[in-house]
XYZ file of N, CA, C and O in Angstrom:
276
model
N -30.846 1.257 -5.265
C -29.501 1.769 -5.106
C -29.446 3.259 -5.437
O -28.715 4.009 -4.794
N -30.214 3.673 -6.409
C -30.203 5.080 -6.829
C -30.577 6.010 -5.673
O -29.967 7.073 -5.494
N -31.545 5.583 -4.878
C -31.976 6.397 -3.741
C -30.847 6.536 -2.709
O -30.626 7.617 -2.164
N -30.108 5.455 -2.466
C -28.987 5.496 -1.526
C -27.887 6.420 -2.032
O -27.267 7.145 -1.255
N -27.643 6.382 -3.338
C -26.630 7.264 -3.930
C -27.035 8.721 -3.753
O -26.227 9.554 -3.328
N -28.292 9.022 -4.054
C -28.784 10.399 -3.914
C -28.679 10.862 -2.463
O -28.254 11.993 -2.194
N -29.069 9.998 -1.535
C -29.026 10.343 -0.119
C -27.579 10.564 0.342
O -27.286 11.524 1.053
N -26.673 9.686 -0.089
C -25.259 9.824 0.289
C -24.672 11.113 -0.286
O -23.951 11.839 0.409
N -24.977 11.412 -1.547
C -24.483 12.646 -2.161
C -24.985 13.872 -1.393
O -24.234 14.814 -1.155
N -26.256 13.834 -1.014
C -26.835 14.953 -0.274
C -26.136 15.152 1.074
O -25.802 16.278 1.453
N -25.902 14.051 1.777
C -25.335 14.143 3.121
C -23.855 14.510 3.134
O -23.380 15.113 4.095
N -23.110 14.148 2.080
C -21.670 14.460 2.077
C -21.361 15.816 1.463
O -20.238 16.304 1.595
N -22.320 16.420 0.843
C -22.075 17.686 0.125
C -21.293 18.725 0.928
O -20.353 19.331 0.410
N -21.618 18.950 2.213
C -20.866 19.976 2.959
C -19.384 19.634 3.175
O -18.584 20.512 3.452
N -19.026 18.363 3.025
C -17.667 17.921 3.318
C -16.807 17.714 2.071
O -15.633 17.394 2.183
N -17.402 17.889 0.912
C -16.753 17.565 -0.357
C -16.202 18.826 -1.011
O -16.889 19.842 -1.106
N -14.977 18.728 -1.498
C -14.354 19.865 -2.165
C -14.797 19.972 -3.632
O -15.016 21.057 -4.144
N -14.919 18.827 -4.294
C -15.275 18.806 -5.718
C -16.596 18.071 -5.916
O -16.642 16.998 -6.500
N -17.671 18.694 -5.434
C -18.973 18.018 -5.442
C -19.448 17.655 -6.846
O -19.879 16.525 -7.080
N -19.413 18.583 -7.777
C -19.919 18.311 -9.131
C -19.134 17.186 -9.801
O -19.704 16.326 -10.464
N -17.832 17.202 -9.630
C -16.984 16.151 -10.187
C -17.306 14.800 -9.527
O -17.388 13.774 -10.205
N -17.498 14.818 -8.218
C -17.858 13.598 -7.500
C -19.189 13.049 -7.990
O -19.312 11.860 -8.290
N -20.177 13.919 -8.096
C -21.509 13.492 -8.554
C -21.428 12.877 -9.947
O -22.017 11.827 -10.209
N -20.695 13.518 -10.824
C -20.539 13.014 -12.195
C -19.888 11.629 -12.198
O -20.349 10.717 -12.891
N -18.822 11.461 -11.422
C -18.107 10.180 -11.373
C -18.987 9.086 -10.762
O -19.042 7.965 -11.266
N -19.695 9.399 -9.694
C -20.574 8.422 -9.042
C -21.685 7.990 -9.986
O -22.000 6.798 -10.098
N -22.287 8.941 -10.695
C -23.347 8.607 -11.652
C -22.796 7.779 -12.807
O -23.477 6.875 -13.305
N -21.592 8.079 -13.236
C -20.948 7.307 -14.310
C -20.750 5.852 -13.870
O -21.069 4.921 -14.617
N -20.255 5.661 -12.669
C -20.037 4.297 -12.152
C -21.381 3.586 -11.959
O -21.520 2.413 -12.301
N -22.372 4.290 -11.441
C -23.692 3.693 -11.219
C -24.349 3.277 -12.531
O -25.117 2.306 -12.564
N -24.038 3.973 -13.619
C -24.629 3.629 -14.917
C -24.071 2.315 -15.464
O -24.683 1.687 -16.324
N -22.925 1.891 -14.943
C -22.304 0.642 -15.376
C -23.001 -0.564 -14.752
O -23.139 -1.603 -15.380
N -23.442 -0.401 -13.503
C -24.032 -1.531 -12.786
C -25.164 -1.089 -11.870
O -25.171 0.037 -11.402
N -26.075 -2.004 -11.620
C -27.147 -1.761 -10.670
C -26.939 -2.545 -9.387
O -27.754 -2.495 -8.478
N -25.832 -3.280 -9.324
C -25.528 -4.098 -8.149
C -24.664 -3.306 -7.177
O -23.628 -2.758 -7.565
N -25.069 -3.270 -5.919
C -24.338 -2.484 -4.924
C -22.912 -2.986 -4.732
O -21.990 -2.188 -4.608
N -22.719 -4.310 -4.698
C -21.376 -4.862 -4.483
C -20.414 -4.451 -5.596
O -19.281 -4.052 -5.329
N -20.871 -4.545 -6.835
C -20.021 -4.159 -7.964
C -19.799 -2.652 -7.977
O -18.698 -2.178 -8.272
N -20.815 -1.891 -7.642
C -20.693 -0.433 -7.557
C -19.588 -0.057 -6.566
O -18.720 0.770 -6.864
N -19.595 -0.689 -5.401
C -18.589 -0.415 -4.378
C -17.200 -0.809 -4.878
O -16.231 -0.063 -4.696
N -17.104 -1.946 -5.528
C -15.812 -2.411 -6.062
C -15.273 -1.419 -7.094
O -14.095 -1.060 -7.076
N -16.124 -0.972 -8.003
C -15.707 -0.015 -9.029
C -15.308 1.324 -8.400
O -14.356 1.974 -8.838
N -16.037 1.716 -7.374
C -15.712 2.955 -6.669
C -14.357 2.839 -5.966
O -13.545 3.771 -6.013
N -14.087 1.685 -5.378
C -12.793 1.466 -4.732
C -11.652 1.503 -5.749
O -10.578 2.044 -5.468
N -11.884 0.960 -6.942
C -10.876 1.012 -8.002
C -10.628 2.455 -8.437
O -9.486 2.850 -8.694
N -11.689 3.236 -8.514
C -11.558 4.652 -8.882
C -10.767 5.408 -7.816
O -9.955 6.277 -8.139
N -10.974 5.081 -6.565
C -10.234 5.718 -5.474
C -8.741 5.461 -5.644
O -7.924 6.378 -5.487
N -8.380 4.235 -5.982
C -6.968 3.885 -6.171
C -6.328 4.694 -7.297
O -5.154 5.055 -7.224
N -7.095 4.988 -8.344
C -6.573 5.717 -9.504
C -6.539 7.226 -9.303
O -5.823 7.929 -10.011
N -7.325 7.733 -8.378
C -7.504 9.173 -8.223
C -6.383 9.818 -7.430
O -5.676 9.169 -6.672
N -6.267 11.120 -7.622
C -5.290 11.937 -6.902
C -6.019 12.713 -5.809
O -7.210 12.986 -5.906
N -5.260 13.079 -4.794
C -5.815 13.952 -3.747
C -6.056 15.337 -4.340
O -5.345 15.731 -5.233
N -7.008 16.088 -3.899
C -7.968 15.844 -2.826
C -9.229 15.098 -3.285
O -10.065 14.765 -2.465
N -9.355 14.822 -4.592
C -10.548 14.137 -5.082
C -10.657 12.730 -4.490
O -11.746 12.237 -4.236
N -9.525 12.107 -4.242
C -9.500 10.771 -3.640
C -10.225 10.796 -2.293
O -11.002 9.897 -1.973
N -9.987 11.833 -1.524
C -10.642 11.968 -0.220
C -12.142 12.159 -0.391
O -12.938 11.588 0.362
N -12.549 12.935 -1.378
C -13.980 13.112 -1.655
C -14.640 11.772 -1.950
O -15.728 11.468 -1.442
N -13.981 10.946 -2.766
C -14.520 9.624 -3.098
C -14.610 8.745 -1.851
O -15.598 8.025 -1.663
N -13.598 8.803 -1.013
C -13.609 8.007 0.228
C -14.760 8.425 1.142
O -15.414 7.583 1.746
N -14.963 9.716 1.270
C -16.057 10.226 2.109
C -17.389 9.723 1.567
O -18.247 9.257 2.323
N -17.565 9.806 0.260
C -18.807 9.315 -0.343
C -18.972 7.818 -0.091
O -20.049 7.364 0.308
N -17.921 7.045 -0.316
C -17.993 5.596 -0.133
C -18.355 5.240 1.309
O -19.185 4.368 1.549
N -17.749 5.934 2.243
C -18.045 5.681 3.652
C -19.516 5.943 3.952
O -20.174 5.157 4.630
N -20.049 7.039 3.453
C -21.457 7.370 3.696
C -22.374 6.381 2.989
O -23.355 5.902 3.561
N -22.050 6.040 1.744
C -22.871 5.088 0.973
C -22.935 3.738 1.676
O -24.007 3.161 1.828
N -21.789 3.236 2.121
C -21.781 1.917 2.757
C -22.463 1.943 4.127
O -22.912 0.896 4.603
N -22.587 3.096 4.742
C -23.288 3.176 6.021
C -24.791 2.923 5.851
O -25.477 2.601 6.815
N -25.286 3.037 4.637
C -26.712 2.799 4.358
C -27.014 1.335 4.070
O -28.163 0.947 3.971
N -25.992 0.516 3.919
C -26.203 -0.900 3.564
C -26.568 -1.728 4.769
O -26.365 -1.402 5.877
């Protein structure tokens, strides 16, 4: 899963407004679980709690991450 996260972060970087914040949040969520399904669920919960424009950054990352599954 770590490799997919790294690849997704790399590919979305040009489209993300708050890259460092996104990377930190994604790594924080990934440290909670090693299961992709739970990671996605936690990421979706974070999206619900977040404000724009960071919410959009999270959505872009999630879309790219799930495209690798």
